[in-house]
């Protein structure tokens, strides 16, 4: 039995069958490279699903982890910790928000956002608004509330009843928003680029109109920046491409480059929605993860990774469109924002995705036909070029 088969068999005996795994057991990584147990090298254009934005095993982060691990790792949120404050100052300086709540994941960040929106309405504004509106194709997480917001049948299967107070409407259509909003509406939650939903960026005119409409109606605008945030879309936050200021921001994935961490931010007015005891987490923003996240943000700023994502992402999308032009009929559309890129094929993409993996390129297939690339923001242009060449070869073979 191969090492891989042995690992696969062990896992089947030991772990819940919640994951359809890729046929690859990862031994180690560095930058945008991963290696399996046979020493085969892979170009990683998935980066832990937009998590390891600085690449695998970043040397400066490894040093911070080592030093902090010998100083303090966790004491709970019963205590004051300067590491949290350093991180809070740094993250709040990237946007219009005044206060932050730290947690451990994207779903938790959205859960906190939903709770804050409801409590702000019910305890600060003294209304009985509670409903949260989301959009078809969205993804907001796997807790019961966030799965209710996510709305996709496959994520809700067997978990009935769903928590109340969630409504989903067609994506990107202001007429639908106007129809759906009532005095019961507490918040609208939106990804500027639907990641899981097939890498679909919203129209600028729609987001701006939506933000203005929310202000007019007193509905809170929650920007789910879990995937698109932290420089990936060419700005600190993907909403900053659209000239809007959401009421609540959720963030996670890249925040601690692979250590679990999430956050929820809001301007002072909205942050009043939570009082002492309203919300909490045992793990959130322990000294170690905080120190690491602080370093992640420092590096992102120092190395101007937002600008890099904007430039390299634009170049890559053009390059992939060229692949589409070279193999007519294979690529329906290349779309995205910064280094959140989708290559929408005209046919089911499983075989191409598998062949890419075989040839040493890791990406993700979403919505059946969309190759999703969310590489490290430090990825080499040469890696994206090599991917383009390989993809073109595979598409040519297929159409021959
Ligand atoms: C991944 C993701 C989430 C959920 O994050 P978890 O850390 O898996 O809970 C929520 N929203 C968006 C947009 C995501 O991409």
Coordinates of C-alpha atoms and ligand atoms in Angstrom, one line a residue:
X1 CA 0.0 0.0 0.0
X2 CA 1.3 3.5 -0.9
X3 CA 1.9 6.0 1.8
X4 CA -1.0 8.0 0.4
X5 CA -3.4 5.0 0.4
X6 CA -2.4 4.2 4.0
X7 CA -3.2 7.8 5.1
X8 CA -6.5 7.7 3.2
X9 CA -7.5 4.5 4.9
X10 CA -6.6 5.7 8.4
X11 CA -8.6 8.9 7.9
X12 CA -11.6 6.9 6.8
X13 CA -11.6 5.0 10.0
X14 CA -10.9 8.0 12.3
X15 CA -12.6 11.1 11.0
X16 CA -16.2 12.1 10.4
X17 CA -16.8 11.9 6.6
X18 CA -17.5 15.5 6.2
X19 CA -14.8 16.2 3.6
X20 CA -14.5 15.2 0.0
X21 CA -10.7 15.4 0.0
X22 CA -8.3 16.0 -2.9
X23 CA -6.2 13.0 -3.8
X24 CA -3.2 14.6 -2.1
X25 CA -1.6 14.3 1.3
X26 CA 0.5 17.3 2.0
X27 CA 3.8 16.8 3.9
X28 CA 5.3 20.3 3.9
X29 CA 5.2 23.7 2.3
X30 CA 7.1 26.9 1.6
X31 CA 5.9 30.0 -0.1
X32 CA 3.6 28.9 -3.0
X33 CA 5.0 25.4 -3.0
X34 CA 3.6 22.2 -1.4
X35 CA 5.2 18.7 -1.3
X36 CA 3.5 15.4 -0.9
X37 CA 5.0 12.3 0.7
X38 CA 6.7 11.2 -2.5
X39 CA 8.5 14.5 -2.7
X40 CA 6.4 15.6 -5.7
X41 CA 6.2 19.4 -5.9
X42 CA 3.0 21.4 -6.4
X43 CA 2.4 25.1 -7.2
X44 CA -0.3 26.1 -4.7
X45 CA -2.7 28.6 -6.2
X46 CA -5.3 27.9 -3.6
X47 CA -3.3 28.9 -0.5
X48 CA -5.5 27.1 2.1
X49 CA -8.5 28.7 0.5
X50 CA -7.4 32.3 0.6
X51 CA -5.8 31.8 4.1
X52 CA -2.1 31.6 3.7
X53 CA -1.9 34.9 1.9
X54 CA 1.8 35.4 2.8
X55 CA 2.6 31.9 1.6
X56 CA 3.4 28.7 3.6
X57 CA 5.7 28.8 6.5
X58 CA 6.7 32.4 6.2
X59 CA 10.0 32.9 8.0
X60 CA 9.1 36.1 9.9
X61 CA 5.8 34.5 11.1
X62 CA 7.7 31.4 12.2
X63 CA 9.9 33.6 14.3
X64 CA 7.0 35.4 15.8
X65 CA 5.2 32.2 16.6
X66 CA 8.4 30.8 18.3
X67 CA 9.1 33.8 20.4
X68 CA 5.5 34.4 21.5
X69 CA 5.0 30.7 22.2
X70 CA 7.7 31.0 24.9
X71 CA 6.2 34.2 26.3
X72 CA 2.4 33.8 26.4
X73 CA -0.1 31.8 24.3
X74 CA -3.5 32.0 25.9
X75 CA -5.1 33.3 29.1
X76 CA -8.7 33.9 28.0
X77 CA -10.6 37.1 27.6
X78 CA -10.9 37.6 31.3
X79 CA -7.6 39.4 31.1
X80 CA -6.2 42.5 29.4
X81 CA -3.7 41.6 26.7
X82 CA -1.6 44.2 24.9
X83 CA -1.2 41.9 21.9
X84 CA -4.9 42.3 21.1
X85 CA -4.6 46.1 21.3
X86 CA -1.6 46.3 19.0
X87 CA -3.6 44.2 16.5
X88 CA -6.8 46.2 17.0
X89 CA -5.0 49.5 16.3
X90 CA -3.4 48.1 13.2
X91 CA -6.6 46.6 11.7
X92 CA -8.8 49.5 12.5
X93 CA -6.4 51.9 10.8
X94 CA -7.1 50.1 7.5
X95 CA -10.8 51.2 7.4
X96 CA -13.5 53.5 8.7
X97 CA -14.4 51.3 11.7
X98 CA -13.7 52.2 15.4
X99 CA -14.1 49.0 17.3
X100 CA -13.3 45.3 16.7
X101 CA -14.4 42.0 18.2
X102 CA -12.0 39.1 17.7
X103 CA -13.1 35.5 17.2
X104 CA -11.8 32.4 15.6
X105 CA -13.3 31.9 12.1
X106 CA -15.4 33.3 9.3
X107 CA -18.6 31.8 10.4
X108 CA -18.1 33.1 13.9
X109 CA -17.3 36.6 12.5
X110 CA -20.6 36.5 10.6
X111 CA -22.4 35.1 13.6
X112 CA -21.1 38.0 15.6
X113 CA -22.1 40.4 12.8
X114 CA -25.7 39.1 12.7
X115 CA -26.0 39.2 16.5
X116 CA -24.7 42.8 16.6
X117 CA -27.1 43.9 13.9
X118 CA -30.1 42.4 15.8
X119 CA -29.0 43.7 19.1
X120 CA -28.2 47.2 17.8
X121 CA -31.8 47.4 16.4
X122 CA -33.4 45.9 19.5
X123 CA -31.4 47.6 22.3
X124 CA -30.1 50.8 20.8
X125 CA -32.7 51.8 18.2
X126 CA -35.6 50.1 20.1
X127 CA -37.1 48.6 17.0
X128 CA -38.0 45.0 16.6
X129 CA -36.0 44.5 13.4
X130 CA -34.3 41.1 13.3
X131 CA -34.4 39.8 9.7
X132 CA -31.2 39.3 7.7
X133 CA -31.3 39.4 4.0
X134 CA -28.7 37.6 1.9
X135 CA -28.2 36.9 -1.8
X136 CA -28.5 33.7 -3.9
X137 CA -25.1 32.1 -4.4
X138 CA -23.6 33.6 -1.2
X139 CA -21.6 31.7 1.3
X140 CA -21.4 32.9 4.9
X141 CA -20.4 29.8 6.9
X142 CA -21.6 26.6 8.5
X143 CA -23.0 27.5 11.9
X144 CA -26.8 27.2 12.0
X145 CA -27.3 31.0 11.6
X146 CA -24.8 31.4 8.9
X147 CA -26.0 28.3 7.0
X148 CA -29.5 29.9 7.2
X149 CA -28.0 33.0 5.7
X150 CA -26.1 31.0 3.1
X151 CA -29.4 29.5 2.0
X152 CA -28.1 26.8 -0.3
X153 CA -30.0 23.6 0.0
X154 CA -26.9 21.4 0.0
X155 CA -25.6 23.1 3.1
X156 CA -28.9 22.9 4.9
X157 CA -29.8 19.3 4.1
X158 CA -30.9 17.4 7.2
X159 CA -30.5 20.3 9.6
X160 CA -34.1 21.5 9.7
X161 CA -35.5 23.6 11.3
X162 CA -33.3 26.6 10.3
X163 CA -33.2 29.5 12.7
X164 CA -35.8 32.1 11.9
X165 CA -35.3 35.5 10.4
X166 CA -33.3 34.9 7.3
X167 CA -34.5 35.7 3.8
X168 CA -32.7 35.2 0.5
X169 CA -33.2 37.1 -2.7
X170 CA -31.8 37.1 -6.2
X171 CA -28.2 38.4 -6.5
X172 CA -27.4 41.9 -7.7
X173 CA -31.0 43.2 -8.3
X174 CA -32.0 46.4 -6.6
X175 CA -35.7 45.9 -7.5
X176 CA -35.6 42.6 -5.4
X177 CA -33.9 44.4 -2.5
X178 CA -36.6 47.1 -2.5
X179 CA -39.3 44.4 -2.5
X180 CA -37.7 42.4 0.3
X181 CA -36.8 45.2 2.8
X182 CA -39.5 45.8 5.5
X183 CA -39.4 47.4 9.0
X184 CA -38.4 44.0 10.2
X185 CA -35.1 44.0 8.2
X186 CA -32.1 44.4 10.5
X187 CA -29.3 43.8 8.0
X188 CA -28.2 42.9 4.5
X189 CA -25.1 40.7 4.2
X190 CA -23.1 40.7 1.0
X191 CA -19.8 39.5 -0.4
X192 CA -18.3 42.0 -2.9
X193 CA -17.1 39.0 -4.8
X194 CA -19.0 35.7 -4.3
X195 CA -16.2 33.3 -3.7
X196 CA -17.8 29.9 -3.1
X197 CA -20.6 31.0 -5.4
X198 CA -18.4 31.0 -8.5
X199 CA -16.2 34.1 -8.2
X200 CA -18.9 36.7 -9.1
X201 CA -17.9 40.3 -8.5
X202 CA -20.9 42.6 -7.8
X203 CA -21.6 45.6 -10.1
X204 CA -20.4 48.9 -8.7
X205 CA -23.7 50.7 -9.4
X206 CA -25.6 47.9 -7.5
X207 CA -23.4 48.1 -4.4
X208 CA -23.5 51.8 -4.2
X209 CA -27.2 51.9 -4.6
X210 CA -27.6 49.1 -2.1
X211 CA -25.4 51.0 0.5
X212 CA -27.4 54.2 0.0
X213 CA -30.7 52.4 0.2
X214 CA -29.6 50.7 3.5
X215 CA -28.7 54.1 5.0
X216 CA -32.0 55.5 4.0
X217 CA -33.9 52.6 5.5
X218 CA -31.8 52.2 8.6
X219 CA -30.8 48.7 7.5
X220 CA -27.3 47.7 8.5
X221 CA -25.0 46.7 5.6
X222 CA -22.7 43.8 6.6
X223 CA -19.8 43.3 4.3
X224 CA -18.6 39.7 4.4
X225 CA -14.8 40.2 3.8
X226 CA -13.9 36.8 5.0
X227 CA -12.5 35.8 1.6
X228 CA -12.1 39.0 -0.3
X229 CA -10.6 41.1 2.5
X230 CA -7.1 41.7 3.6
X231 CA -5.5 42.9 0.4
X232 CA -6.8 40.0 -1.8
X233 CA -9.0 42.2 -4.0
X234 CA -6.4 45.0 -4.5
X235 CA -7.3 47.1 -1.4
X236 CA -7.3 46.4 2.3
X237 CA -11.0 45.5 2.0
X238 CA -12.8 44.5 -1.2
X239 CA -15.6 47.1 -0.5
X240 CA -13.0 49.9 -0.8
X241 CA -13.1 49.2 -4.6
X242 CA -16.6 50.5 -4.6
X243 CA -16.4 53.7 -2.5
X244 CA -18.8 52.5 0.2
X245 CA -18.6 52.2 4.0
X246 CA -20.4 49.2 5.4
X247 CA -21.8 49.3 8.9
X248 CA -20.3 46.0 9.9
X249 CA -17.3 44.1 8.4
X250 CA -16.5 40.4 9.0
X251 CA -13.1 39.0 8.3
X252 CA -11.2 35.8 8.9
X253 CA -9.3 33.6 6.5
X254 CA -6.0 35.4 5.9
X255 CA -5.9 37.2 9.2
X256 CA -3.4 35.0 10.9
X257 CA -2.0 33.3 7.8
X258 CA -3.3 29.9 8.8
X259 CA -3.8 30.1 12.6
X260 CA -7.5 30.3 13.3
X261 CA -8.7 33.9 13.7
X262 CA -11.6 36.0 12.8
X263 CA -12.8 39.5 13.5
X264 CA -15.9 41.7 13.3
X265 CA -15.6 45.5 13.0
X266 CA -18.0 48.4 13.2
X267 CA -18.1 52.2 13.6
X268 CA -18.6 53.4 17.2
X269 CA -22.3 54.0 16.8
X270 CA -23.1 50.5 15.7
X271 CA -20.6 48.9 18.1
X272 CA -22.9 50.2 21.0
X273 CA -25.1 47.2 20.0
X274 CA -23.0 45.0 22.2
X275 CA -22.7 45.6 26.0
X276 CA -20.7 43.7 28.6
X277 CA -21.8 40.1 28.5
X278 CA -23.5 40.3 25.1
X279 CA -21.0 38.2 23.3
X280 CA -17.8 36.3 24.0
X281 CA -15.3 33.6 23.0
X282 CA -12.9 31.6 25.0
X283 CA -10.1 31.4 22.4
X284 CA -10.6 34.7 20.5
X285 CA -7.5 36.8 20.0
X286 CA -5.2 34.9 22.4
X287 CA -1.8 36.4 22.7
X288 CA -0.2 34.1 20.1
X289 CA -2.7 34.5 17.3
X290 CA -2.9 38.2 17.9
X291 CA 0.8 38.6 17.7
X292 CA 0.9 36.6 14.5
X293 CA -2.1 38.5 12.9
X294 CA -0.4 41.8 13.9
X295 CA 2.7 40.7 12.0
X296 CA 0.6 39.6 9.0
X297 CA -0.9 43.0 8.7
X298 CA 2.5 44.7 9.2
X299 CA 3.9 42.6 6.3
X300 CA 0.9 43.2 4.1
X301 CA 1.4 46.9 4.5
X302 CA 5.2 47.0 4.3
X303 CA 5.3 44.9 1.2
X304 CA 2.3 46.7 -0.4
X305 CA 0.5 43.5 -1.1
X306 CA -2.8 45.1 -1.9
X307 CA -1.2 46.9 -4.8
X308 CA 0.6 43.7 -5.8
X309 CA -2.7 41.8 -5.8
X310 CA -4.4 44.5 -8.0
X311 CA -1.6 44.5 -10.5
X312 CA -0.8 40.8 -10.7
X313 CA -4.5 39.9 -10.6
X314 CA -5.2 42.2 -13.5
X315 CA -2.3 40.7 -15.4
X316 CA -3.3 37.1 -14.7
X317 CA -6.9 37.7 -15.7
X318 CA -5.7 39.1 -19.0
X319 CA -3.4 36.2 -19.4
X320 CA -6.2 33.7 -18.8
X321 CA -8.4 35.5 -21.3
X322 CA -5.6 35.1 -23.8
X323 CA -5.7 31.4 -23.1
X324 CA -9.5 31.5 -23.8
X325 CA -8.8 33.3 -27.1
X326 CA -6.2 30.7 -28.0
X327 CA -8.6 27.8 -27.5
X328 CA -12.0 29.1 -28.7
X329 CA -15.0 27.6 -27.1
X330 CA -13.3 26.4 -23.9
X331 CA -13.6 29.4 -21.5
X332 CA -16.9 31.2 -21.0
X333 CA -15.5 34.0 -18.9
X334 CA -12.5 35.0 -16.7
X335 CA -13.6 37.2 -13.9
X336 CA -12.6 38.4 -10.4
X337 CA -11.0 41.2 -8.5
X338 CA -7.3 41.3 -7.6
X339 CA -6.1 37.8 -6.8
X340 CA -9.6 36.3 -6.4
X341 CA -10.0 34.9 -9.8
X342 CA -12.4 32.5 -11.5
X343 CA -12.0 30.8 -14.9
X344 CA -15.5 29.8 -15.9
X345 CA -15.3 26.9 -18.3
X346 CA -17.9 26.1 -20.9
X347 CA -18.1 22.5 -19.6
X348 CA -17.9 20.6 -16.3
X349 CA -14.4 21.2 -15.0
X350 CA -13.7 18.1 -12.9
X351 CA -11.4 16.5 -15.4
X352 CA -9.4 19.6 -16.1
X353 CA -9.1 20.3 -12.4
X354 CA -7.8 16.8 -11.8
X355 CA -5.4 17.0 -14.7
X356 CA -4.0 20.3 -13.4
X357 CA -3.5 18.6 -10.0
X358 CA -1.7 15.7 -11.7
X359 CA 0.6 18.2 -13.4
X360 CA 1.3 19.9 -10.1
X361 CA -1.1 22.8 -10.0
X362 CA -3.4 23.2 -7.1
X363 CA -6.6 25.2 -7.6
X364 CA -10.2 24.7 -6.6
X365 CA -13.3 23.9 -8.6
X366 CA -16.5 25.7 -7.6
X367 CA -20.0 25.6 -9.0
X368 CA -19.0 22.7 -11.2
X369 CA -17.3 24.7 -13.9
X370 CA -15.3 27.5 -12.3
X371 CA -11.6 27.1 -11.6
X372 CA -11.0 29.3 -8.6
X373 CA -7.6 30.7 -8.0
X374 CA -6.8 32.4 -4.6
X375 CA -3.0 32.2 -4.5
X376 CA -0.8 33.7 -1.9
X377 CA -0.5 37.5 -2.5
X378 CA 3.3 36.8 -2.8
X379 CA 2.9 34.3 -5.6
X380 CA 5.4 34.6 -8.4
X381 CA 4.2 35.8 -11.8
X382 CA 6.1 32.9 -13.3
X383 CA 3.9 30.5 -11.4
X384 CA 0.7 32.0 -12.8
X385 CA 2.3 32.0 -16.3
X386 CA 3.2 28.3 -15.9
X387 CA -0.4 27.6 -14.8
X388 CA -1.7 29.5 -17.9
X389 CA 0.6 27.4 -20.2
X390 CA -0.5 24.2 -18.6
X391 CA -4.1 25.1 -18.7
X392 CA -3.9 26.0 -22.4
X393 CA -2.2 22.7 -23.2
X394 CA -5.0 20.7 -21.4
X395 CA -7.8 22.7 -23.0
X396 CA -6.1 22.2 -26.5
X397 CA -5.9 18.4 -25.8
X398 CA -9.5 18.3 -24.9
X399 CA -10.8 20.2 -27.9
X400 CA -8.5 18.3 -30.3
Ligands
LIG1 C1 -14.9 30.8 4.1 C2 -15.9 31.8 4.2 C3 -16.7 31.9 5.3 C4 -16.7 30.9 6.5 O1 -15.4 30.9 7.1 P1 -15.0 29.7 8.1 O2 -13.7 30.2 8.7 O3 -14.9 28.5 7.3 O4 -16.1 29.6 9.1 C5 -17.7 32.9 5.4 N1 -17.8 33.8 4.4 C6 -17.1 33.7 3.3 C7 -17.3 34.7 2.2 C8 -16.1 32.7 3.1 O5 -15.4 32.6 2.0

